[in-house]
Amino acid sequence: MNWNQLKTILWLRWRLSRNQFTRGGALNAVLKTLGLIGGIMLVVAAGIGGVAAGAFGLPQAPPNITIMIWDVMIGIFLFAWLIGVLVEIQRSEAIDLARLLHLPVSLQGVFVMNYLAAHVTFSLMLFLPATLGICLGLLCSKGLVMILLVPLVFSFIFMITAWTYCLRGWLVTMMVNPRKRRNVIVIATLVVVLLGQAPNLYINVFMRHRPKAHQTTNNNSTPAQPAGNREMLPPGYVAAHKYVPFLWLPKGATALMAGDAWPAVWGSLGAFLLGAAGLARAYQTTLRFYRGQTEATPGKPQVIAATSASAGAPRKNYLEKKVPFVTEEVAGLFLAFTRSLSRAPEIKMALVTNVIVIVVVGGMVFSNTKNAPGPTISLFIATTAIAGTFFGLIQVLFNQFGYDREGFRALVLLPAARRDVLFAKNLSFAPLVGILGLVLLALITILFHLSPLVLIACCLQLVAMFLLISIATNFFSILTPYRIASGSMKAAKPPAKVILMIILTQVLFPVLALPIFIPPTLGFVSEKLGWLSAPIVDVLLSLLLLALAATLYRLSLGSLGRFLEKREKDILLIVSHEAE
Amino acid sequence: MSFAIETKGLTRRFGNVCAVDTLDLQVERGRFYGFLGPNGAGKSTTIKMLTGLLAPTSGTMTILGENVNDPAKAREVKRHIGVVPENLALFDNLTAREYLTFIGRMYLLPLPTVRERCQELLTMMNLENEEKKLTMEYSHGMKKKLALAAALIPNPELLFLDEPFEGVDAVASRVLRDILKRVVDRGATVFLTSHVLEIVEKLCTDVGVIAKGKLVYQGSMQEVRASGTLEETFIKAVGGEDHAPQKLSWLES
Ligand SMILES: Nc1ncnc2c1ncn2[C@@H]1O[C@H](COP(=O)(O)OP(=O)(O)OP(=O)(O)O)[C@@H](O)[C@H]1O
Ligand SMILES: [Mg+2]
């Protein structure tokens, strides 16, 4: 690739982001400019902070603290970096091979170009000035030997970027098939979320069961005898710094400060070699992908197809099922919606996220409570669990049509009444909400021995809240739909209005959950005043609430249906690709 | 004489662009109408407005005798029309058979009928061996064939087809032409856009040509034939003669 082509590609990249910027509207531009200014300030702050830490902070810290500081820094960087990689995968406008290789450019050229471009991420922009700042600071405070830290930092970054680039290439080859593509994105996102939650989970769930004595001795000894601290680190921790490549940077840096240059030298060399190997591998993956050598074994699908074709009579499919109590239109819509939901990876992800959030929050709350809660308190805990059922589904529920994408056009073309469309949409989420709610309720029942009355009250509340929240979600789905990039949970290039709306719905959620807290609250009051026992009041009021919610829901359907009919063409422009 | 499609002053703007400009269109019932025009002329935009996918900026539209500017009437009319829109209207996560079953049920056909028509259409479109695939895994042409099957399954009185032959293989194209002829023979109306003038010339009974959002020619196929070929009529109507390839001389060097 020659210099002119390189310049053209740089220009292309700049142009792509500029077009996106200028097309976004005024509010978007303002927000993005603010973000940019904030980002620059952060980068400068990182650099200055690094220098200060290197010059004054780090030299005073004992070695095991230094090594931990480095570890934390690297941990944060790696996490942010991985998220950046995922975002990059999801972005469709990245310059990929498929859009360039029909032009007269070489594969190597495009490869190198793309690899370099992958460095332009926010995480690296923060990490590099911070670490280089530290190097500079240490250079001032600890002397010239610290210059060896600079190659160590660069080879560390080289190693990380080369291997993530390799990983990315591998993911991309997996994603050629659209269905696989969505699964890959979802699973990868999930892994990162889980990794991010891991320390939290670890601390909240496991650490609490450890005896406290261990931690206190550790704390006391730290300031007292800094020299003997190396022994205080667990042996596994020390070994890890020897054998895990991305921990060579902390080890090298700490050893350098103690006057030992060899770990830094070996670390630099090792990381560089590993990085080179990673890059070579990445290139090979690219090459194989380009030559189409990644295809899975063909032939198998054909065999299946042949047998099913020879079977003759068409099999009954899911969409032919009868649904009791509802009209034919609602039945058809319900089956199509549930079928789509059951196959959509983003829905599975919403469910799993929900469970993770509940486990983490629940773990945090319950590990803090010393004694088992009294029976009145368990009323509130159960109701909170009911409210929590909806938490992970908010995004999907408040943008019901966004996930239909092109399918929404089919809905617009249908002769069905729009209230039926809304009703079927809500109904299609009922199994999801039901299963999730009942699982949670079962857990809570086991943990807190809920009485059957409370259990009944909770089931009533679950339905009532579902009906109430459906009114709100129908309204907002019609008012502010936004397009979801296929296979992700993210809004595709959302305008500022939509971002505000997403935030608003998150804020609105507790308000929507308020009504179901009325029955347990009044039950609590009634018991305090010596009238009726709390669970009985809870059940009765929940029943009343359900009746009220059902009436409201019924009344809302007609007018919301008309609202949908009025807005459906605008919604279509947004959720399908046409608005761009 | 009642019209299948009638528009008065139909207009649609996108910002400064006037995609469809005061269009007055009349299509009689039982006709096979070819709607022609250069790229970006406003054909797809017209079809979207007529089928309720896009709101007109101004103008009135009457379809099968009903004023479809009224949403309630428009929904009633949708029972009697089949549509293949520009970007299709498939559900990503359904298989072909599931999608066709869904459409059939929504038009309130009895289940045995749905099953029967579904099987026949899938066989005709040569899609019955793709049972396992979701529509999002279909190729462009397969998607189009599925959309055509979906438009045909309720056996509608009026069909709107936006470039139905584009991307479809020769066998399916032949099948489709036969189906459409039979549909018109039965008394239904077909309104299609296409860039393949040979097909339009063979099939259509009427043609309209739109350029820059305005109707620049309308006539029956007999009238067209009387004054030469369809291609000549088309090029004359859109003023394409001045683009003769005397430029681009470097192509020969
Ligand atoms: N969503 C949109 N936003 C902005 N402009 C649009 C949009 N859709 C269509 N247009 C503009 O309207 C005009 C007519 O487009 P239309 O798609 O109707 O053309 P067409 O006749 O179907 O062309 P083709 O033969 O290429 O399919 C074009 O100038 C196009 O740029
Ligand atoms: Mg078009």
mmCIF file with all atom_site columns, C-alpha atoms in Angstrom, chain A residues 55-159:
data_model
loop_
_atom_site.group_PDB
_atom_site.id
_atom_site.type_symbol
_atom_site.label_atom_id
_atom_site.label_alt_id
_atom_site.label_comp_id
_atom_site.label_asym_id
_atom_site.label_entity_id
_atom_site.label_seq_id
_atom_site.pdbx_PDB_ins_code
_atom_site.Cartn_x
_atom_site.Cartn_y
_atom_site.Cartn_z
_atom_site.occupancy
_atom_site.B_iso_or_equiv
_atom_site.pdbx_formal_charge
_atom_site.auth_seq_id
_atom_site.auth_comp_id
_atom_site.auth_asym_id
_atom_site.auth_atom_id
_atom_site.pdbx_PDB_model_num
ATOM 1   C CA . ALA A 1 55  ? 7.369   11.539 41.496 1.00 0.00 ? 55  ALA A CA 1
ATOM 2   C CA . PHE A 1 56  ? 5.827   11.661 44.977 1.00 0.00 ? 56  PHE A CA 1
ATOM 3   C CA . GLY A 1 57  ? 3.400   8.811  45.664 1.00 0.00 ? 57  GLY A CA 1
ATOM 4   C CA . LEU A 1 58  ? 4.856   5.570  44.402 1.00 0.00 ? 58  LEU A CA 1
ATOM 5   C CA . PRO A 1 59  ? 8.403   5.935  45.762 1.00 0.00 ? 59  PRO A CA 1
ATOM 6   C CA . GLN A 1 60  ? 6.979   6.104  49.289 1.00 0.00 ? 60  GLN A CA 1
ATOM 7   C CA . ALA A 1 61  ? 4.710   3.057  48.910 1.00 0.00 ? 61  ALA A CA 1
ATOM 8   C CA . PRO A 1 62  ? 5.910   -0.383 50.008 1.00 0.00 ? 62  PRO A CA 1
ATOM 9   C CA . PRO A 1 63  ? 6.511   -2.899 47.163 1.00 0.00 ? 63  PRO A CA 1
ATOM 10  C CA . ASN A 1 64  ? 3.414   -5.002 47.704 1.00 0.00 ? 64  ASN A CA 1
ATOM 11  C CA . ILE A 1 65  ? 1.231   -1.907 47.553 1.00 0.00 ? 65  ILE A CA 1
ATOM 12  C CA . THR A 1 66  ? 3.014   -0.719 44.414 1.00 0.00 ? 66  THR A CA 1
ATOM 13  C CA . ILE A 1 67  ? 2.475   -4.018 42.716 1.00 0.00 ? 67  ILE A CA 1
ATOM 14  C CA . MET A 1 68  ? -1.203  -3.945 43.630 1.00 0.00 ? 68  MET A CA 1
ATOM 15  C CA . ILE A 1 69  ? -1.599  -0.416 42.305 1.00 0.00 ? 69  ILE A CA 1
ATOM 16  C CA . TRP A 1 70  ? -0.142  -1.558 39.014 1.00 0.00 ? 70  TRP A CA 1
ATOM 17  C CA . ASP A 1 71  ? -2.383  -4.605 39.031 1.00 0.00 ? 71  ASP A CA 1
ATOM 18  C CA . VAL A 1 72  ? -5.492  -2.518 39.561 1.00 0.00 ? 72  VAL A CA 1
ATOM 19  C CA . MET A 1 73  ? -4.470  -0.111 36.819 1.00 0.00 ? 73  MET A CA 1
ATOM 20  C CA . ILE A 1 74  ? -3.917  -2.964 34.409 1.00 0.00 ? 74  ILE A CA 1
ATOM 21  C CA . GLY A 1 75  ? -7.167  -4.599 35.418 1.00 0.00 ? 75  GLY A CA 1
ATOM 22  C CA . ILE A 1 76  ? -9.151  -1.446 34.751 1.00 0.00 ? 76  ILE A CA 1
ATOM 23  C CA . PHE A 1 77  ? -7.370  -0.873 31.469 1.00 0.00 ? 77  PHE A CA 1
ATOM 24  C CA . LEU A 1 78  ? -7.944  -4.424 30.250 1.00 0.00 ? 78  LEU A CA 1
ATOM 25  C CA . PHE A 1 79  ? -11.603 -4.257 31.131 1.00 0.00 ? 79  PHE A CA 1
ATOM 26  C CA . ALA A 1 80  ? -12.122 -0.930 29.366 1.00 0.00 ? 80  ALA A CA 1
ATOM 27  C CA . TRP A 1 81  ? -10.097 -2.150 26.427 1.00 0.00 ? 81  TRP A CA 1
ATOM 28  C CA . LEU A 1 82  ? -12.171 -5.302 26.020 1.00 0.00 ? 82  LEU A CA 1
ATOM 29  C CA . ILE A 1 83  ? -15.376 -3.317 26.115 1.00 0.00 ? 83  ILE A CA 1
ATOM 30  C CA . GLY A 1 84  ? -13.917 -1.071 23.437 1.00 0.00 ? 84  GLY A CA 1
ATOM 31  C CA . VAL A 1 85  ? -13.158 -4.110 21.296 1.00 0.00 ? 85  VAL A CA 1
ATOM 32  C CA . LEU A 1 86  ? -16.721 -5.326 21.646 1.00 0.00 ? 86  LEU A CA 1
ATOM 33  C CA . VAL A 1 87  ? -18.162 -1.967 20.731 1.00 0.00 ? 87  VAL A CA 1
ATOM 34  C CA . GLU A 1 88  ? -15.912 -1.930 17.708 1.00 0.00 ? 88  GLU A CA 1
ATOM 35  C CA . ILE A 1 89  ? -17.211 -5.317 16.615 1.00 0.00 ? 89  ILE A CA 1
ATOM 36  C CA . GLN A 1 90  ? -20.769 -4.114 16.806 1.00 0.00 ? 90  GLN A CA 1
ATOM 37  C CA . ARG A 1 91  ? -20.142 -0.991 14.822 1.00 0.00 ? 91  ARG A CA 1
ATOM 38  C CA . SER A 1 92  ? -21.073 -1.539 11.254 1.00 0.00 ? 92  SER A CA 1
ATOM 39  C CA . GLU A 1 93  ? -19.269 1.444  9.766  1.00 0.00 ? 93  GLU A CA 1
ATOM 40  C CA . ALA A 1 94  ? -15.802 0.307  10.754 1.00 0.00 ? 94  ALA A CA 1
ATOM 41  C CA . ILE A 1 95  ? -13.633 -0.117 7.726  1.00 0.00 ? 95  ILE A CA 1
ATOM 42  C CA . ASP A 1 96  ? -13.628 -3.826 7.224  1.00 0.00 ? 96  ASP A CA 1
ATOM 43  C CA . LEU A 1 97  ? -11.814 -5.947 4.729  1.00 0.00 ? 97  LEU A CA 1
ATOM 44  C CA . ALA A 1 98  ? -14.899 -6.713 2.714  1.00 0.00 ? 98  ALA A CA 1
ATOM 45  C CA . ARG A 1 99  ? -15.335 -3.095 1.745  1.00 0.00 ? 99  ARG A CA 1
ATOM 46  C CA . LEU A 1 100 ? -11.778 -2.485 0.681  1.00 0.00 ? 100 LEU A CA 1
ATOM 47  C CA . LEU A 1 101 ? -10.349 -5.612 -0.806 1.00 0.00 ? 101 LEU A CA 1
ATOM 48  C CA . HIS A 1 102 ? -11.971 -5.243 -4.192 1.00 0.00 ? 102 HIS A CA 1
ATOM 49  C CA . LEU A 1 103 ? -9.865  -2.106 -4.575 1.00 0.00 ? 103 LEU A CA 1
ATOM 50  C CA . PRO A 1 104 ? -6.236  -2.220 -5.683 1.00 0.00 ? 104 PRO A CA 1
ATOM 51  C CA . VAL A 1 105 ? -4.748  -2.387 -2.179 1.00 0.00 ? 105 VAL A CA 1
ATOM 52  C CA . SER A 1 106 ? -2.701  -5.159 -0.631 1.00 0.00 ? 106 SER A CA 1
ATOM 53  C CA . LEU A 1 107 ? -3.985  -7.398 2.118  1.00 0.00 ? 107 LEU A CA 1
ATOM 54  C CA . GLN A 1 108 ? -0.985  -6.606 4.321  1.00 0.00 ? 108 GLN A CA 1
ATOM 55  C CA . GLY A 1 109 ? -1.561  -2.908 3.886  1.00 0.00 ? 109 GLY A CA 1
ATOM 56  C CA . VAL A 1 110 ? -5.180  -3.088 4.941  1.00 0.00 ? 110 VAL A CA 1
ATOM 57  C CA . PHE A 1 111 ? -4.251  -5.381 7.798  1.00 0.00 ? 111 PHE A CA 1
ATOM 58  C CA . VAL A 1 112 ? -1.604  -3.074 9.211  1.00 0.00 ? 112 VAL A CA 1
ATOM 59  C CA . MET A 1 113 ? -3.861  -0.091 8.705  1.00 0.00 ? 113 MET A CA 1
ATOM 60  C CA . ASN A 1 114 ? -6.726  -1.710 10.565 1.00 0.00 ? 114 ASN A CA 1
ATOM 61  C CA . TYR A 1 115 ? -4.439  -2.865 13.340 1.00 0.00 ? 115 TYR A CA 1
ATOM 62  C CA . LEU A 1 116 ? -3.083  0.628  13.874 1.00 0.00 ? 116 LEU A CA 1
ATOM 63  C CA . ALA A 1 117 ? -6.545  2.115  13.714 1.00 0.00 ? 117 ALA A CA 1
ATOM 64  C CA . ALA A 1 118 ? -7.664  -0.266 16.453 1.00 0.00 ? 118 ALA A CA 1
ATOM 65  C CA . HIS A 1 119 ? -5.366  1.620  18.835 1.00 0.00 ? 119 HIS A CA 1
ATOM 66  C CA . VAL A 1 120 ? -7.440  4.750  18.710 1.00 0.00 ? 120 VAL A CA 1
ATOM 67  C CA . THR A 1 121 ? -9.576  3.986  21.729 1.00 0.00 ? 121 THR A CA 1
ATOM 68  C CA . PHE A 1 122 ? -10.414 5.953  24.803 1.00 0.00 ? 122 PHE A CA 1
ATOM 69  C CA . SER A 1 123 ? -9.006  3.372  27.193 1.00 0.00 ? 123 SER A CA 1
ATOM 70  C CA . LEU A 1 124 ? -5.605  3.481  25.558 1.00 0.00 ? 124 LEU A CA 1
ATOM 71  C CA . MET A 1 125 ? -5.702  7.267  25.359 1.00 0.00 ? 125 MET A CA 1
ATOM 72  C CA . LEU A 1 126 ? -6.036  7.313  29.141 1.00 0.00 ? 126 LEU A CA 1
ATOM 73  C CA . PHE A 1 127 ? -3.741  4.438  29.963 1.00 0.00 ? 127 PHE A CA 1
ATOM 74  C CA . LEU A 1 128 ? -0.798  5.566  27.861 1.00 0.00 ? 128 LEU A CA 1
ATOM 75  C CA . PRO A 1 129 ? -0.450  9.114  29.264 1.00 0.00 ? 129 PRO A CA 1
ATOM 76  C CA . ALA A 1 130 ? -1.022  7.822  32.780 1.00 0.00 ? 130 ALA A CA 1
ATOM 77  C CA . THR A 1 131 ? 1.696   5.163  32.583 1.00 0.00 ? 131 THR A CA 1
ATOM 78  C CA . LEU A 1 132 ? 4.111   7.374  30.683 1.00 0.00 ? 132 LEU A CA 1
ATOM 79  C CA . GLY A 1 133 ? 3.452   10.064 33.281 1.00 0.00 ? 133 GLY A CA 1
ATOM 80  C CA . ILE A 1 134 ? 4.359   7.597  35.985 1.00 0.00 ? 134 ILE A CA 1
ATOM 81  C CA . CYS A 1 135 ? 7.554   6.715  34.107 1.00 0.00 ? 135 CYS A CA 1
ATOM 82  C CA . LEU A 1 136 ? 8.449   10.381 33.913 1.00 0.00 ? 136 LEU A CA 1
ATOM 83  C CA . GLY A 1 137 ? 7.705   10.926 37.587 1.00 0.00 ? 137 GLY A CA 1
ATOM 84  C CA . LEU A 1 138 ? 9.719   7.892  38.614 1.00 0.00 ? 138 LEU A CA 1
ATOM 85  C CA . LEU A 1 139 ? 12.541  9.042  36.396 1.00 0.00 ? 139 LEU A CA 1
ATOM 86  C CA . CYS A 1 140 ? 12.706  12.199 38.468 1.00 0.00 ? 140 CYS A CA 1
ATOM 87  C CA . SER A 1 141 ? 12.388  10.514 41.826 1.00 0.00 ? 141 SER A CA 1
ATOM 88  C CA . LYS A 1 142 ? 14.222  7.217  41.312 1.00 0.00 ? 142 LYS A CA 1
ATOM 89  C CA . GLY A 1 143 ? 16.868  7.984  38.735 1.00 0.00 ? 143 GLY A CA 1
ATOM 90  C CA . LEU A 1 144 ? 17.785  7.053  35.202 1.00 0.00 ? 144 LEU A CA 1
ATOM 91  C CA . VAL A 1 145 ? 17.357  3.287  35.578 1.00 0.00 ? 145 VAL A CA 1
ATOM 92  C CA . MET A 1 146 ? 13.611  3.849  35.461 1.00 0.00 ? 146 MET A CA 1
ATOM 93  C CA . ILE A 1 147 ? 13.925  4.578  31.734 1.00 0.00 ? 147 ILE A CA 1
ATOM 94  C CA . LEU A 1 148 ? 13.675  0.812  31.310 1.00 0.00 ? 148 LEU A CA 1
ATOM 95  C CA . LEU A 1 149 ? 10.014  1.124  32.253 1.00 0.00 ? 149 LEU A CA 1
ATOM 96  C CA . VAL A 1 150 ? 9.238   2.814  28.946 1.00 0.00 ? 150 VAL A CA 1
ATOM 97  C CA . PRO A 1 151 ? 9.984   -0.164 26.662 1.00 0.00 ? 151 PRO A CA 1
ATOM 98  C CA . LEU A 1 152 ? 8.199   -2.372 29.162 1.00 0.00 ? 152 LEU A CA 1
ATOM 99  C CA . VAL A 1 153 ? 5.046   -0.262 28.890 1.00 0.00 ? 153 VAL A CA 1
ATOM 100 C CA . PHE A 1 154 ? 5.170   -0.208 25.107 1.00 0.00 ? 154 PHE A CA 1
ATOM 101 C CA . SER A 1 155 ? 5.773   -3.899 24.720 1.00 0.00 ? 155 SER A CA 1
ATOM 102 C CA . PHE A 1 156 ? 2.963   -4.555 27.178 1.00 0.00 ? 156 PHE A CA 1
ATOM 103 C CA . ILE A 1 157 ? 0.575   -2.497 25.063 1.00 0.00 ? 157 ILE A CA 1
ATOM 104 C CA . PHE A 1 158 ? 1.852   -4.155 21.915 1.00 0.00 ? 158 PHE A CA 1
ATOM 105 C CA . MET A 1 159 ? 1.214   -7.585 23.383 1.00 0.00 ? 159 MET A CA 1
#
